[in-house]
Amino acid sequence: MHSVVCIKQVPDTTEVRIDPKTNTLMREGVPSIVNPFDMHAVEAALKLRDEYGGKVTVITMGPPQAVEALRRVKTLGVDRTILLSDRAFAGSDTLATSYIITQAVKKIDSEDAVDLVLCGKQAIDGDTAQVGPGIATRLNMPLVTYVIDIDSVDTEKKTITLKRSVENGRTALCVEYPMLMTVLKELNEVRYASLPNMILATNFKAEVWNKDDIGAEMKNMGLDGSPTAVRKIFSPPVRECGEMIPHGIEQPDVAVHNLIEKLSHNKTI
Amino acid sequence: MSDNSYSNKYDVIIVGAGPAGVSAAITCAKAGLNVIMLERGEHPGSKNVMGGILYRHPTEQIIPEFYKEAPLERHITEERVWLLSKDSAVTMGYKSKRFDEEPHNCFSVFRSKFDKWFAQKAVDMGVTLICETLVEDVIMKNGKVVGIRTNRDYGDLYANVIVAADGANSLIAARAGLHPEVRSNTLALAVKEVYSLDREKIEDRFNIDSEGGVTIELLGDATQGLMGTAFIYTNKDSLSIGVGAFISQLMKQKISVYDLIESVKTHPMIKPLLKGGETKEYLAHLIPEGGYRAIPKYCIDGLLLVGDAAMLVNSLHREGSNLAMTSGRFAGEAIIQAHSDGDFTAKGLSTYKELMEHSFIVQDLKKYKNTEKFFEEHMQFFTLYPQIADDAAYEFFKVDGIPKKEKQKIIWKQITNKIPSWRLLLDIYNGWRVVK
Ligand SMILES: Cc1cc2nc3c(=O)[nH]c(=O)nc-3n(C[C@H](O)[C@H](O)[C@H](O)COP(=O)(O)OP(=O)(O)OC[C@H]3O[C@@H](n4cnc5c(N)ncnc54)[C@H](O)[C@@H]3O)c2cc1C
Ligand SMILES: Cc1cc2nc3c(=O)[nH]c(=O)nc-3n(C[C@H](O)[C@H](O)[C@H](O)COP(=O)(O)OP(=O)(O)OC[C@H]3O[C@@H](n4cnc5c(N)ncnc54)[C@H](O)[C@@H]3O)c2cc1C
């Protein structure tokens, strides 16, 4: 099995603060981490490799510093890491991001056939959950989102059996691969890196691909290829908590009376 | 090492990436030795608390002109000592234009930033640094330390020499059987706060310009009469405030260090300095203050102890990082010598002992070896004398029509009412003797 995992470097939101005056994110000094969902995607790919053999390639699109995200997953023992980095990529929205990543996956596939593409459910900063589906659509691959379990792989029939989370429950699916999945944290527990892998990660070199390496066209990426623009970022107003009208069970008539009183008092009825 | 080769055998393993460990690592790496350094924190300094003054001289011996690029806060231009009583301070200090000229004497720093930078220097010189990894044990063979065990899978590493640079309460020293037992009267507990305050306010209140900085050491009431000290150091836009006392005394007096730092911050002499600021970080840390008598055996077959792990702290002079760096450098030099001789036994590493014993480290600690005990037996230095000094100064400066000669008599009388004159003279003489 050759899995390609897409990871995004994101600010550690547990340490991001919003400037109350300007409503902008204060990113200064905030450490970067690998998008938490993506760590579970990497773990899933490693598990499949441990069980069925093969290879795990991890890619990320971002500025040169994003190599640290690749270093982090290198400590888990992934085989190959590629940084997609080019000034022309800056300002890409989800449409352009999925285009760039698709181009990269195509190139990887041409060197070494890709069986699975794995993404996180969503990025904790952008939060759109669009990049994974965007890549699947462009690659014309089956897509399964919200994966919480990978049961088995039939390498003869080239099918994978998995479970996805849906509202009110879960569904089991058997899907042909090559396919793309986006994963939830319940899928697995991320392994604790072994010391040899930690040591190897200290002096690894990620491959870096630019727009020419992946044959990407200018019109499809960066600001030119991004129809979305962020107009404003704000934190939603804190919702005031509701008021409980007590004793509904013991004294329903009193509770109803109190409710009507309140509603008519503030002229709702 | 190429991308996919991995070896579990090094020339040197260093446990702990504080000032001592990094200094040893850099010294060894400069000589071309293959060094790995293990740190339990997320990054070097992330677990570090020092409210810190960093000294230039020992640091430059490791990295010349480090101050041109290291993350420093302010260079210190004035050192103050305040003897506090309940509502007063008898102050002393030294300020000099000479301290304002490069190269500076010392700097206030944040260890979380400085240690990270310092360790990166080691990495740049070829040291392998592994963070978020706890060393749990040493591996012994035929009575010689030959390796360490970490908390990770396949986590054993081997080396010719292991350096324990893991700070106060060293686990490595204990596992190697070197710390008999840590007694609470050799350990001090310190708490430190980073207190954010506008730059201009700091510069106005401490009478400094944009680069210079002040240290204030606080004695007397700052520790509520316990043996210990407190301090305030100026950073760029914050203050480091800390207080430390011996654990044995805290326990006896049932005072918590948290109470101590609150009483420092609310002291009438200190409160105005802090007005308008707020606590940004709050941390606690152990300091080994056992002095010379507490130093364990620091050189055995295959293992050297450096810095706080070897209990090298000079409490009287607020030094620690300099002893850590210098001992780390000495250890590095001994390890280089041992490699050229191919002898990693205690004998082969004995250069370390020689360098230590001929240096200011052991000599200073030896010189002050009786101080802890002396002050412990003479608690009046922390309780009674600050009050006496306060009363004397108050009488002396008060203008009330009493002739000076008369005043001197009054002052002396006040003193001898509290303590017999022979006792006072004896204390002064003995106090001078332990620090002379
Ligand atoms: C503060 C902020 C400002 C922004 N400003 C603009 C703007 O001005 N103009 C604009 O067009 N867009 C802007 N964006 C959108 C930004 O480009 C998106 O974050 C990006 O396209 C990815 O979308 P997402 O974060 O919603 O990822 P999601 O779609 O939620 O991510 C899902 C999964 O896709 C994969 N993935 C996502 N991104 C990458 C990546 N870079 N490399 C590898 N895998 C990845 C991961 O597996 C991830 O788990 C902004 C975003 C933020 C947070
Ligand atoms: C409040 C306070 C104020 C101080 N002020 C000053 C001052 O102003 N000036 C000064 O010079 N000194 C000061 N000191 C003393 C100074 O901090 C120490 O002497 C100095 O940090 C010692 O350096 P070190 O490298 O030996 O140990 P440390 O700095 O303690 O470094 C030890 C490192 O080892 C790591 N470690 C520990 N155990 C393990 C393990 N098992 N596995 C892996 N890693 C491990 C730790 O995370 C740490 O990074 C102060 C101390 C305190 C507590």
PDB file of C-alpha atoms in Angstrom, chain A residues 74 192-196 198-200 202-205, chain B residues 3 5-6 10 129-132 151-154 157:
ATOM      1  CA  LYS A  74       9.303  11.968  10.394  1.00  0.00           C
ATOM      2  CA  TYR A 192       4.901   7.769  20.710  1.00  0.00           C
ATOM      3  CA  ALA A 193       7.977   8.160  18.542  1.00  0.00           C
ATOM      4  CA  SER A 194      10.792   5.669  19.075  1.00  0.00           C
ATOM      5  CA  LEU A 195      14.236   7.006  19.941  1.00  0.00           C
ATOM      6  CA  PRO A 196      15.865   5.860  16.655  1.00  0.00           C
ATOM      7  CA  MET A 198      13.644  10.818  16.813  1.00  0.00           C
ATOM      8  CA  ILE A 199      17.359  10.704  16.056  1.00  0.00           C
ATOM      9  CA  LEU A 200      16.842  10.169  12.341  1.00  0.00           C
ATOM     10  CA  THR A 202      17.069  15.508  13.531  1.00  0.00           C
ATOM     11  CA  ASN A 203      19.046  15.548  10.325  1.00  0.00           C
ATOM     12  CA  PHE A 204      16.543  14.646   7.677  1.00  0.00           C
ATOM     13  CA  LYS A 205      16.105  16.695   4.538  1.00  0.00           C
TER      14      LYS A 205
ATOM     15  CA  ASP B   3      19.383  10.022   6.148  1.00  0.00           C
ATOM     16  CA  SER B   5      21.570   5.324   9.198  1.00  0.00           C
ATOM     17  CA  TYR B   6      21.146   5.279  12.891  1.00  0.00           C
ATOM     18  CA  TYR B  10      28.096   7.976  20.695  1.00  0.00           C
ATOM     19  CA  LEU B 129      19.586  17.275  20.275  1.00  0.00           C
ATOM     20  CA  ILE B 130      16.578  15.161  21.193  1.00  0.00           C
ATOM     21  CA  CYS B 131      13.803  16.896  23.132  1.00  0.00           C
ATOM     22  CA  GLU B 132      10.658  15.619  24.829  1.00  0.00           C
ATOM     23  CA  ASN B 151      11.307   6.474  28.125  1.00  0.00           C
ATOM     24  CA  ARG B 152      11.017   5.790  24.377  1.00  0.00           C
ATOM     25  CA  ASP B 153      10.944   2.526  22.438  1.00  0.00           C
ATOM     26  CA  TYR B 154      14.398   1.258  21.516  1.00  0.00           C
ATOM     27  CA  LEU B 157      21.988   4.670  24.090  1.00  0.00           C
TER      28      LEU B 157
END
